[in-house]
Coordinates of C-alpha atoms in Angstrom, one line a residue:
Chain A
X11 CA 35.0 75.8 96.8
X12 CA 33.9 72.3 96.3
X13 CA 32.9 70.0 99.2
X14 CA 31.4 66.7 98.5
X15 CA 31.1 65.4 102.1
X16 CA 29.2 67.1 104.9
X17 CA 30.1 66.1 107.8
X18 CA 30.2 68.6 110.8
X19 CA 32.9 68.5 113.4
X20 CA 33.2 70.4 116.4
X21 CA 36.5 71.4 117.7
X22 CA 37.2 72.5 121.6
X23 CA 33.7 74.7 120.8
X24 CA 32.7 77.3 123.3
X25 CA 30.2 79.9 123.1
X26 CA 27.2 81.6 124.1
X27 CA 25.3 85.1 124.4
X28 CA 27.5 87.9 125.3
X29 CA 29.8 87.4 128.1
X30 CA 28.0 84.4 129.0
X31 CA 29.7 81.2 128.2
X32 CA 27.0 78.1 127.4
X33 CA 29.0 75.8 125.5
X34 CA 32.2 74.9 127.4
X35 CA 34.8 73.0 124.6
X36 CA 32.7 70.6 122.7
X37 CA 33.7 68.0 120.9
X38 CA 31.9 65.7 118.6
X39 CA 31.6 64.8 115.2
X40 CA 27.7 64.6 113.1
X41 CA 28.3 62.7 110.3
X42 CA 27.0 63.0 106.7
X43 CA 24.3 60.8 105.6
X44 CA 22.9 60.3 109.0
X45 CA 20.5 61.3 111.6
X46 CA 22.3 63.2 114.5
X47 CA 20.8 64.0 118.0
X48 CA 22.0 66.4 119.7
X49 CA 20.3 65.1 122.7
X50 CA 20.2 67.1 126.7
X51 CA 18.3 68.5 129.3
X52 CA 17.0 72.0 129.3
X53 CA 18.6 75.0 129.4
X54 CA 22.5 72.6 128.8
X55 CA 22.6 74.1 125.7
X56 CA 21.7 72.2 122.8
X57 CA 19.8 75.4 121.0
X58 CA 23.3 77.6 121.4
X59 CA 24.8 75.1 119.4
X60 CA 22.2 74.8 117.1
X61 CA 22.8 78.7 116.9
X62 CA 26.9 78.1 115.9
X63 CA 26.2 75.3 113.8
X64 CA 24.0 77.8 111.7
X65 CA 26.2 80.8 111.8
X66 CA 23.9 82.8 114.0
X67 CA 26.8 83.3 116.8
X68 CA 30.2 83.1 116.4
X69 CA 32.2 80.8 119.0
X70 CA 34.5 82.3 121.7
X71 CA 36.6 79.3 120.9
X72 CA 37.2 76.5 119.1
X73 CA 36.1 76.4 115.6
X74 CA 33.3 74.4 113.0
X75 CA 34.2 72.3 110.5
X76 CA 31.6 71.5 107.7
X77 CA 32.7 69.5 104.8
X78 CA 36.2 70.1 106.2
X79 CA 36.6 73.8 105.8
X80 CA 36.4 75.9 109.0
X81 CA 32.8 77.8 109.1
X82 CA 34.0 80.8 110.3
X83 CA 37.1 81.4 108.8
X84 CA 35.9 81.3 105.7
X85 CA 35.2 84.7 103.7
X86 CA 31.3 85.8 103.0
X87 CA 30.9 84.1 99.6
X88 CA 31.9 81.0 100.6
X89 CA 30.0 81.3 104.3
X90 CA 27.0 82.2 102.0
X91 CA 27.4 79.2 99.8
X92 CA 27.5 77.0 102.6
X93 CA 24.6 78.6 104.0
X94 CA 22.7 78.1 101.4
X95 CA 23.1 74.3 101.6
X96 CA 22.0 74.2 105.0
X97 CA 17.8 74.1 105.6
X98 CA 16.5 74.9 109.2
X99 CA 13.3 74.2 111.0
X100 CA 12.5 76.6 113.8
X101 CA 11.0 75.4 117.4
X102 CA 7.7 77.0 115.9
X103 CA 8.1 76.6 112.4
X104 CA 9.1 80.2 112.0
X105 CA 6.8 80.9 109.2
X106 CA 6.4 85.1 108.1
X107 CA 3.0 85.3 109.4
X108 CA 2.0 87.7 106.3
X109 CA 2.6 84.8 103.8
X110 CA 1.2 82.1 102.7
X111 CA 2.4 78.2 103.4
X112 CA 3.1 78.7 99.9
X113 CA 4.8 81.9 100.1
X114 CA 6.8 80.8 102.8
X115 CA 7.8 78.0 101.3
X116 CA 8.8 79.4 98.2
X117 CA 10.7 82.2 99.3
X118 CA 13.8 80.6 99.5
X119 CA 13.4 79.6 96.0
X120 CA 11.9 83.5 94.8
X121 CA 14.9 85.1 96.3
X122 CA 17.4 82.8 95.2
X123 CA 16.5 81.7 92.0
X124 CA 14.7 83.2 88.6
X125 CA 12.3 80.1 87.8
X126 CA 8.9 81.1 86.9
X127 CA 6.0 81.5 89.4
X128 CA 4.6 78.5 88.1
X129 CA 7.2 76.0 88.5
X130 CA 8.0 77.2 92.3
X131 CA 4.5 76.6 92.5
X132 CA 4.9 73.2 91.4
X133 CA 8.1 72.6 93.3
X134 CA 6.6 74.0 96.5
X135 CA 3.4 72.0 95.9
X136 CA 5.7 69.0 96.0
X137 CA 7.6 69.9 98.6
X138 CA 4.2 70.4 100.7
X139 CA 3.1 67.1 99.6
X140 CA 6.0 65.1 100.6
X141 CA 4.7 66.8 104.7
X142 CA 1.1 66.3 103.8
X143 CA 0.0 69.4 103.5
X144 CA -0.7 70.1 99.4
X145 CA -3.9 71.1 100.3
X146 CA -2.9 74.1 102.5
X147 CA -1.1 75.7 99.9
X148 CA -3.1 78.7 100.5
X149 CA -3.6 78.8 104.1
X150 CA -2.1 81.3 106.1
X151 CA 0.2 80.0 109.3
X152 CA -2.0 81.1 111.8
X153 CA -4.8 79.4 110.7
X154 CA -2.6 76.0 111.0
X155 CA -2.7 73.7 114.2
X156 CA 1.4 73.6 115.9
X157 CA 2.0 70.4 114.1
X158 CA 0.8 71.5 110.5
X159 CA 3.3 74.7 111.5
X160 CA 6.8 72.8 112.3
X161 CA 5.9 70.6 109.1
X162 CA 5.3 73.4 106.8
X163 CA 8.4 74.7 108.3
X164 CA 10.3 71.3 107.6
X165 CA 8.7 72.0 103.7
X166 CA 10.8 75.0 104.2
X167 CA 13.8 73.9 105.2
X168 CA 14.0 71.3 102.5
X169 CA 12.7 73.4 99.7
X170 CA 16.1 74.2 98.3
X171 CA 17.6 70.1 98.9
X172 CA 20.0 70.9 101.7
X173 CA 23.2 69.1 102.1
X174 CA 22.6 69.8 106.3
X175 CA 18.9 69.7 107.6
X176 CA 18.9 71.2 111.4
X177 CA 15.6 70.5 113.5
X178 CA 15.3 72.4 116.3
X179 CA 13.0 70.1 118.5
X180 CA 10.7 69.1 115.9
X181 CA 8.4 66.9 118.4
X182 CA 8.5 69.8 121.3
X183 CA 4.7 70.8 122.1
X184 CA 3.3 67.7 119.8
X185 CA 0.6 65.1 120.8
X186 CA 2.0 61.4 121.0
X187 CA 0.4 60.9 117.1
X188 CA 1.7 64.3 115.5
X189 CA 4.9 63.8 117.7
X190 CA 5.4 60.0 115.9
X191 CA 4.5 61.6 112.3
X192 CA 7.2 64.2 112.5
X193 CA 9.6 61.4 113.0
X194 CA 8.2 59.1 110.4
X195 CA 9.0 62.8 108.3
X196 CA 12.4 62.8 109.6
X197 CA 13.2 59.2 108.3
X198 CA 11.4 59.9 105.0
X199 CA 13.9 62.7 104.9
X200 CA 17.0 60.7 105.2
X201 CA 15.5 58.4 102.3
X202 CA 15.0 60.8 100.1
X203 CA 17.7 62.3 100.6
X204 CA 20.2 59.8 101.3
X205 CA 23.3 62.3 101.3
X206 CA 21.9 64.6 103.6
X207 CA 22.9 65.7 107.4
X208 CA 20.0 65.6 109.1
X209 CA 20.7 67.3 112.8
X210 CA 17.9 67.2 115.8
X211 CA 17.7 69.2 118.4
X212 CA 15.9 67.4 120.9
X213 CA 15.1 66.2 124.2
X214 CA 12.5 63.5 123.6
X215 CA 13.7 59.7 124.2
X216 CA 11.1 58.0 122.2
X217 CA 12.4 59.9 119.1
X218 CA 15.7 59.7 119.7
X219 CA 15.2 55.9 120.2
X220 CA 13.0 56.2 116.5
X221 CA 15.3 58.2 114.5
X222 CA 18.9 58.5 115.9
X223 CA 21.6 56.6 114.3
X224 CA 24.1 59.3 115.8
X225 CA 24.0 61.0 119.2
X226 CA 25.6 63.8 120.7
X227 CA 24.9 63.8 124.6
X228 CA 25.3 67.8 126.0
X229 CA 25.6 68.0 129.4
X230 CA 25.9 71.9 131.6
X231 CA 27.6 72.4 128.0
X232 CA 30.2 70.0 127.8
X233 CA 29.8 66.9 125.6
X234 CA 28.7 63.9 127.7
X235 CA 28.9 61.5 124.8
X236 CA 29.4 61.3 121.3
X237 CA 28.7 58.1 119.0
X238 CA 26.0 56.1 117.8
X239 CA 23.1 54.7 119.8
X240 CA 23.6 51.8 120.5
X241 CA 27.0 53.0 122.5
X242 CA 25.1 55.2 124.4
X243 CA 22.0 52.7 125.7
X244 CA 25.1 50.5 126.6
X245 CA 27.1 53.2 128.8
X246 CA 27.9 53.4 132.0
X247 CA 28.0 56.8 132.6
X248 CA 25.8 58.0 135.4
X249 CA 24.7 61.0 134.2
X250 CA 23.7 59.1 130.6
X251 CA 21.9 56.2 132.9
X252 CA 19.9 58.7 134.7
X253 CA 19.1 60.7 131.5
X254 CA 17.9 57.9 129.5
X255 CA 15.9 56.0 132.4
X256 CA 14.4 59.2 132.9
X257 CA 15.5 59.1 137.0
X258 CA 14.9 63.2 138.7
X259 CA 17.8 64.6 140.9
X260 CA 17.1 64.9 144.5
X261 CA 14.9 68.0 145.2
X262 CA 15.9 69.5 148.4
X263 CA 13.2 70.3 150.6
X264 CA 12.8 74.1 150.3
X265 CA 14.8 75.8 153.1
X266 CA 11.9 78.7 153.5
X267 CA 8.8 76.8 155.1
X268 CA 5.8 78.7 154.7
X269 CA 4.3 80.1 158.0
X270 CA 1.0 78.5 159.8
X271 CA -0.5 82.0 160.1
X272 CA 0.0 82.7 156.1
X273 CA -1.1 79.0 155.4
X274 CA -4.0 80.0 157.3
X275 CA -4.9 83.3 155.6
X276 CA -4.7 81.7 152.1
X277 CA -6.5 78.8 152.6
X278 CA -9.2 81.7 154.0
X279 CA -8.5 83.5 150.4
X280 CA -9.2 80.3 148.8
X281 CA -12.3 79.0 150.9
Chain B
X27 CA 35.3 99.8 144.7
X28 CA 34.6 103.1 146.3
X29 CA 36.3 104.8 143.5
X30 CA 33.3 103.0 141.1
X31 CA 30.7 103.8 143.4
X32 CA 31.4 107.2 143.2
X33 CA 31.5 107.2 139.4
X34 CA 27.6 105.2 139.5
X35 CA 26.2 107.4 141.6
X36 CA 28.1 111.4 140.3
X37 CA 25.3 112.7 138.2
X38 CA 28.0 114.4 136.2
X39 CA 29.2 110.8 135.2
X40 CA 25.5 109.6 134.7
X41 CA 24.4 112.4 132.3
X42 CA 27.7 111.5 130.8
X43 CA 26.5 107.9 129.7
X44 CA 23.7 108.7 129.2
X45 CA 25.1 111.7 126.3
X46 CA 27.6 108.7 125.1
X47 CA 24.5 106.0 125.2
X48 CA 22.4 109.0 123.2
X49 CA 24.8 109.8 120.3
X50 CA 26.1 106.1 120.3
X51 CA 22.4 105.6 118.9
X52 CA 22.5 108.0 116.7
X53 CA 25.1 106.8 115.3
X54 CA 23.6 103.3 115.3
X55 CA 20.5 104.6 113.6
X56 CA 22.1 106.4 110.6
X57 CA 24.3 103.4 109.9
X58 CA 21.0 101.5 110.2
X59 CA 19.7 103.9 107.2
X60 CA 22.4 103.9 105.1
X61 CA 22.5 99.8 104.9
X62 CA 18.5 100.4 104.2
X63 CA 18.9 102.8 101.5
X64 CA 22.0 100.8 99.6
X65 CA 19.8 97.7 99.8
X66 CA 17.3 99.4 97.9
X67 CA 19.1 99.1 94.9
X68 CA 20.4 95.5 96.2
X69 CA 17.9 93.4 93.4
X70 CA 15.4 94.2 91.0
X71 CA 13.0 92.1 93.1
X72 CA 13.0 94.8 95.3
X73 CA 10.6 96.9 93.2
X74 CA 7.4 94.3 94.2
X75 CA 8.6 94.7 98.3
X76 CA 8.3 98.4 97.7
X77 CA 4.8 98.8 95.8
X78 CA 3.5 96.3 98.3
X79 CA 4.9 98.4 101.0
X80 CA 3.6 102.0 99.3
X81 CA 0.2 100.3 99.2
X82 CA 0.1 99.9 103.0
X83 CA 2.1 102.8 103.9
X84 CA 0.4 105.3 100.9
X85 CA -2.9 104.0 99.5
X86 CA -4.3 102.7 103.2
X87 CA -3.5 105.7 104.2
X88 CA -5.5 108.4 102.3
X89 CA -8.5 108.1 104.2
X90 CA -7.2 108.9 107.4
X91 CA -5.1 111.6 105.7
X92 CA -7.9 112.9 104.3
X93 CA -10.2 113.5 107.0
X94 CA -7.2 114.8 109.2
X95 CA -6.6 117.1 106.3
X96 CA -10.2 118.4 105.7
X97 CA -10.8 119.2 109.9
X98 CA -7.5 121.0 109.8
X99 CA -8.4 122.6 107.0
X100 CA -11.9 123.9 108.3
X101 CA -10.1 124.8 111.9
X102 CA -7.7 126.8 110.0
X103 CA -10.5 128.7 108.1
X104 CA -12.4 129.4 111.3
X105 CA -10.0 130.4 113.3
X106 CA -8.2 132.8 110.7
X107 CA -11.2 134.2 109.6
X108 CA -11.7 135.2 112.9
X109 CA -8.4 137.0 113.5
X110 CA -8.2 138.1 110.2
X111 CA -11.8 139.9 110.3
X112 CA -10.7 142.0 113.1
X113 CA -8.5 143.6 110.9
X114 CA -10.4 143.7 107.9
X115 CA -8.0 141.6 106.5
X116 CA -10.3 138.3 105.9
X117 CA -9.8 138.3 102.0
X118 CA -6.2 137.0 103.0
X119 CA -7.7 133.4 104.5
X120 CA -6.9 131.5 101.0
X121 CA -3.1 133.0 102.0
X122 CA -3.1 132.1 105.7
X123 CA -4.5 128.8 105.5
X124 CA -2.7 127.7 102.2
X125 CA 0.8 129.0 103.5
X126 CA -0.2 127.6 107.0
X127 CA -0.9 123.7 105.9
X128 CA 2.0 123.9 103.3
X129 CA 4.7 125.3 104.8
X130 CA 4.5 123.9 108.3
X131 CA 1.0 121.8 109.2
X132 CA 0.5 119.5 105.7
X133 CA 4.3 118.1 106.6
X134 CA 4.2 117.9 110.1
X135 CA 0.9 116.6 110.8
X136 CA 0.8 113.8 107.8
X137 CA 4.4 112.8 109.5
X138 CA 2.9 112.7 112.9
X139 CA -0.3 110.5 111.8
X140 CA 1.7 108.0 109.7
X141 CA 3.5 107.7 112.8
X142 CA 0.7 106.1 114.2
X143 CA -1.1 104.2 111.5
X144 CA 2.1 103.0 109.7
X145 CA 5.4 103.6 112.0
X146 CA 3.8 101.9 114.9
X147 CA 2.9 98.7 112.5
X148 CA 6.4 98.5 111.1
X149 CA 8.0 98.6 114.6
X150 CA 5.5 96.1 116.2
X151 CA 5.5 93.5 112.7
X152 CA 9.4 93.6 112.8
X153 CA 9.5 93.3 116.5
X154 CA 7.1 90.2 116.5
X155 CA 9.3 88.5 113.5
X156 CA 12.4 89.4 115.9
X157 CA 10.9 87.6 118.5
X158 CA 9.5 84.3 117.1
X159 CA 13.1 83.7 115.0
X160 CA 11.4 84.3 111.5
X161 CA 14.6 87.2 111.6
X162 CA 16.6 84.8 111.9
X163 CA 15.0 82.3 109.3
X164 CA 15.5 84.6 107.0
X165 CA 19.1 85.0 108.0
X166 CA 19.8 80.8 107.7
X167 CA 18.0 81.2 104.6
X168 CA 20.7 83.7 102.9
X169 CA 18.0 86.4 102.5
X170 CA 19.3 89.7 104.1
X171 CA 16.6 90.6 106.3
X172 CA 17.6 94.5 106.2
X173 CA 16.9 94.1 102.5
X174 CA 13.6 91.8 102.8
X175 CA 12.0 94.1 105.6
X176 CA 13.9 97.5 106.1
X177 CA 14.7 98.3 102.8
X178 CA 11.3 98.7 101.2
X179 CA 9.8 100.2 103.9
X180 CA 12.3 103.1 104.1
X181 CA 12.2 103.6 100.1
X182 CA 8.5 103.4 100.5
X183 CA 8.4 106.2 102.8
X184 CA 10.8 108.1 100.6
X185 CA 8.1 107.9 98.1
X186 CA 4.7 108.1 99.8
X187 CA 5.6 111.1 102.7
X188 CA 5.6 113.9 99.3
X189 CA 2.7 112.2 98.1
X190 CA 0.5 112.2 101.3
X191 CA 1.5 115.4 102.6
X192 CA 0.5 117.0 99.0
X193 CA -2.6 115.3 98.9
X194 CA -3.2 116.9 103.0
X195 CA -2.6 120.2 101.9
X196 CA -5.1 120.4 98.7
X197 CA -7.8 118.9 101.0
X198 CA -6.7 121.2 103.9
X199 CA -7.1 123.7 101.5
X200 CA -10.6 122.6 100.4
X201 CA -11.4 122.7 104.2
X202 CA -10.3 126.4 104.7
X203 CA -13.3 126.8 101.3
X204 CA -15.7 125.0 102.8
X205 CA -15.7 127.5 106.0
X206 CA -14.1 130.6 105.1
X207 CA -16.0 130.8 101.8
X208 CA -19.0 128.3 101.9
X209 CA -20.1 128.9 105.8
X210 CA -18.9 132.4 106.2
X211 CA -19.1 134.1 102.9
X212 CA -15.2 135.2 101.8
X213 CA -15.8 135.4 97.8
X214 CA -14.2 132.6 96.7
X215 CA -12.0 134.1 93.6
X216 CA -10.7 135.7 96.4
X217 CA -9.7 133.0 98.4
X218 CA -8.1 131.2 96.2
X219 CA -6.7 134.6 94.2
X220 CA -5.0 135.1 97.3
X221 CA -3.5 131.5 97.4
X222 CA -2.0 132.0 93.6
X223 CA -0.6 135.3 94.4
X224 CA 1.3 134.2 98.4
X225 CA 2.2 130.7 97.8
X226 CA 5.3 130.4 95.6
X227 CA 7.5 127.4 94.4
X228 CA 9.9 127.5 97.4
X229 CA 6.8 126.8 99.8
X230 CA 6.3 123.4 98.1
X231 CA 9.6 122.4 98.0
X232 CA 9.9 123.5 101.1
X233 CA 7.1 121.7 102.3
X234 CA 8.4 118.8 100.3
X235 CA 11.5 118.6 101.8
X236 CA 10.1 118.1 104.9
X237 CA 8.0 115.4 104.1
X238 CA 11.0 113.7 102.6
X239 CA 12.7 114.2 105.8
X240 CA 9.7 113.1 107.8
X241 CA 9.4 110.0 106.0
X242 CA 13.0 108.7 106.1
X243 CA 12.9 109.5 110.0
X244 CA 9.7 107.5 110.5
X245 CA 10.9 105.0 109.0
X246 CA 14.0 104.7 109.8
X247 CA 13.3 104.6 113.8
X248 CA 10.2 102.8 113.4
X249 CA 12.2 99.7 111.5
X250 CA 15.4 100.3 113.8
X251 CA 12.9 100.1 117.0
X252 CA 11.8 96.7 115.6
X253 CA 14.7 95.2 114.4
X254 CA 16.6 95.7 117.7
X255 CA 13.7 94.8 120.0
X256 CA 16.1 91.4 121.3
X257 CA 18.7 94.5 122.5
X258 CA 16.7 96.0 124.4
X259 CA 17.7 95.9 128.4
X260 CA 14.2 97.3 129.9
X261 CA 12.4 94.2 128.6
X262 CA 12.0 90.6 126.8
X263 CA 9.8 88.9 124.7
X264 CA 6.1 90.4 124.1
X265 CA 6.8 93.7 126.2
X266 CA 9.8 94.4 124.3
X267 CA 7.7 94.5 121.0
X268 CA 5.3 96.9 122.9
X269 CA 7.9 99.2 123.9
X270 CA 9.7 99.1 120.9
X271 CA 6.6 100.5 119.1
X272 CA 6.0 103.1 121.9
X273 CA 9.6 104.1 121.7
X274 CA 9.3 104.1 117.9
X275 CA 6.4 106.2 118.1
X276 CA 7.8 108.8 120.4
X277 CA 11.2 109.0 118.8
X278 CA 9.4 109.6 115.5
X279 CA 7.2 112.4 116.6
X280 CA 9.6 114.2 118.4
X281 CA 12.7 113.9 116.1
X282 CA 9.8 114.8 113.6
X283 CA 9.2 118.2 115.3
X284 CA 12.7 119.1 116.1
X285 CA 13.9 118.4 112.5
X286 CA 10.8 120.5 111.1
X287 CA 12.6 123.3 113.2
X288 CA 15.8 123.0 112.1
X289 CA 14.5 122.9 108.5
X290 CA 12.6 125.6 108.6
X291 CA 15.2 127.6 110.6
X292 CA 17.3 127.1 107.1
X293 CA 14.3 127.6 104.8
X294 CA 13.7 130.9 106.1

């Protein structure tokens, strides 16, 4: 099996956990050589997709393309091969806690491969340089800050040179200057790696409006708009209006008002 | 409706589900150990997952296994001298204590306390990887995780329950000198006279076997427990990695005794 473009297309996808169904027919295309967004509130099932795009759940419906061969259908060699071209970084990093950064980096590469300690050293050392972290070769992930974690874990993901790099919201839980690194990381990614699919999973506007040069809009699991940026800053949509200007829903007042007597005998309990 | 009613609340029909839900796991489980043991054999690399899992199932074990072995040792010494003096018969304590911790206590109680030191760690460390998606890194990065984690752990076992359990009877034996001979005076070419003339071959093995048992069991339900912890329906997240481990704990020690039963039930 040879594929020399990898570009991901979605077909009529639905899935989801158990008898639950999140992803209701999407439809989209992420492009090779690109960064894709996969951009949406919470809980409207970006991360369920992430799921399918890896091969973590099967859809109910619909099917994957990558590189033009259906994901799914194909038998486990070929499933495995195209796994293997595919590097992944976890909301947390996802690092085994009883390894090393080094370790962790390099498993991929000790499982996969026979090269010498020495030279996964070496490649891992570069691949740890190219996140800034050389120096924490030997550290052990819980004795990382959150940031240093989701870029070892992007060292990772890119350890093997992946034809598809999935991010599963790399700038979640980041302070404004980490958040803005991972990004400048991301890019750095696509220029290194000029043929790669990079894929992020995200709900943060500031990076979408850094990185994106593809965007797939997910809304209560449907797609609300696929193409490239620029399209979507310039759409009329409601719904992509009041997701990129930020605007809340209208909160109902809550139906249950709280009695005077049990205001009364908390605000005592809090006194 | 009322028809299904009736079926969720007939005990009949609950303790039926429940039997199904039971053997259903069973099932699961041995499935679970068969994948582990052919995944063994899966890669050479293997071999450096399985010492590094003998030294923390095996090596940082033999203290505690020791000092469990020596008290049980001494307990059996004073006790049976003290039943055995009544009939005269205290020159037999190298026989009862030696037969005693080989046959049934040396297997059972190194099973029961690797349960705790080692079975509990492999539920809880694979539960807490379920958790945080490093399972499922290792999935997306093409490396089996029943191989990376399960696999070593069971052949591990395999290897380190004989081992452990031999090394808890010649202390437990030791202990049975200490007080039967040192505190309370049996000569001790009697003692252990006695032991070479009662304890033959088919005690070890015997004793071995169960070990062997004991060990795939432990960690067999121990892994399982972890590696299903996002199954379970009584819990989520962090408590699901605590009762994972208690449920791998108690599963272990009880299937532990009831297989040392039926083994010994054929032995005999």
């Amino acid at each position: 099996m040879s594929t020399t473009t990898w570009d991901i297309e979605l077909h009529n996808l639905s899935g989801g956990y158990n008898q639950t169904r999140i992803l209701k027919g999407i439809n989209g295309s992420l492009p090779a050589g690109k960064i894709s967004v996969i951009l949406g509130g919470s809980g409207c099932g970006k991360s369920t997709l992430l799921r399918h795009i890896l091969g973590l759940n099967r859809p109910m419906e619909g099917s994957i393309r990558i590189g033009g061969h259906d994901f799914f259908t194909l038998d486990k060699s070929q499933f495995r091969k195209i796994r293997r071209r595919m590097g992944v970084l976890f909301q947390d990093g996802a690092l085994l806690g009883s390894l090393t950064l080094g370790e962790n980096v390099g498993l991929p590469l000790a499982e996969h491969t026979k090269l010498p300690k020495e030279t996964i050293r070496k490649i891992v050392l570069h691949k740890l340089g190219l996140v800034g972290l050389a120096e924490y070769i030997d550290y052990y992930p819980n004795e990382l800050s959150g940031g240093m974690r989701k870029r070892a874990g992007l060292a990772r993901a890119i350890v093997m040179d992946p034809q598809i790099l999935l991010c599963d919201e790399p700038t979640s839980g980041l302070d404004p200057i980490n958040a803005a690194e991972m990004d400048q990381l991301l890019l750095s990614m696509k220029k290194h790696f000029p043929s790669m699919s990079i894929i992020v999973v995200s709900h943060d506007l500031e990076s979408l409006n850094h990185i994106a040069d593809n965007v797939l809009v997910i809304n209560k699991g449907q797609a609300a708009y696929c193409g490239d940026l620029e399209g979507l800053q310039n759409s009329d949509d409601p719904y992509l209006k009041q997701l990129l200007s930020r605007q809340p829903n209208n909160i109902e007042q809550p139906a249950v008002s709280l009695g005077a007597d049990i205001q009364a005998e908390l605000s005592n309990w809090l006194r | 409706m009322q028809q299904q009613t009736g079926i969720q609340t007939n005990p009949v029909a609950a303790l039926g589900r429940s039997t199904i839900s039971f053997v259903n796991s069973l099932g699961d489980i041995f499935l679970f150990f068969l994948e582990g043991v052919r995944l063994i054999f899966s890669s050479p690399k293997q071999l450096t997952k399985i010492i590094r899992q003998m030294y923390f199932i095996g090596s940082k074990s033999l203290f505690v296994i020791s000092l469990i072995g020596i008290f049980t040792g001494m307990v059996l010494g004073l006790q049976g001298y003290y039943t055995l003096v009544k009939f005269g018969s205290e020159g037999l304590l190298g026989a009862a204590v030696s037969l005693t911790l080989i046959r049934e206590l040396g297997p059972v109680l190194t099973a029961i306390m690797i349960t705790g030191r080692a079975g509990s760690s492999m539920a809880a460390e694979i539960g807490v990887m379920r958790i945080s998606d490093q399972i499922d890194a290792l999935d997306v990065m093409d490396i089996n995780p029943m191989a990376y984690l399960v696999s070593p752990r069971i052949a591990a076992s395999i290897l380190c329950f004989p081992l452990l359990t031999a090394l808890f009877d010649v202390i437990g034996i030791l202990g049975g000198y200490l007080t039967g001979v040192t505190m309370l005076g049996i000569n001790s070419g009697v003692y252990f006279y006695r032991i070479d003339t009662s304890v033959v071959m088919a005690d070890v093995a015997g004793g071995f076997v169960k070990a062997l048992v004991f060990g795939i069991i432990v960690s067999t339900i121990s892994c399982y427990q972890g590696f299903n912890t996002h199954k379970r329906t009584d819990s989520v997240g962090p408590e699901s990695v605590s009762n994972s481990t208690t449920a791998a704990v108690v599963l272990s020690c009880v299937l532990t005794l009831v297989s040392d039963y039926v083994i010994t039930s054929f032995l005999l």
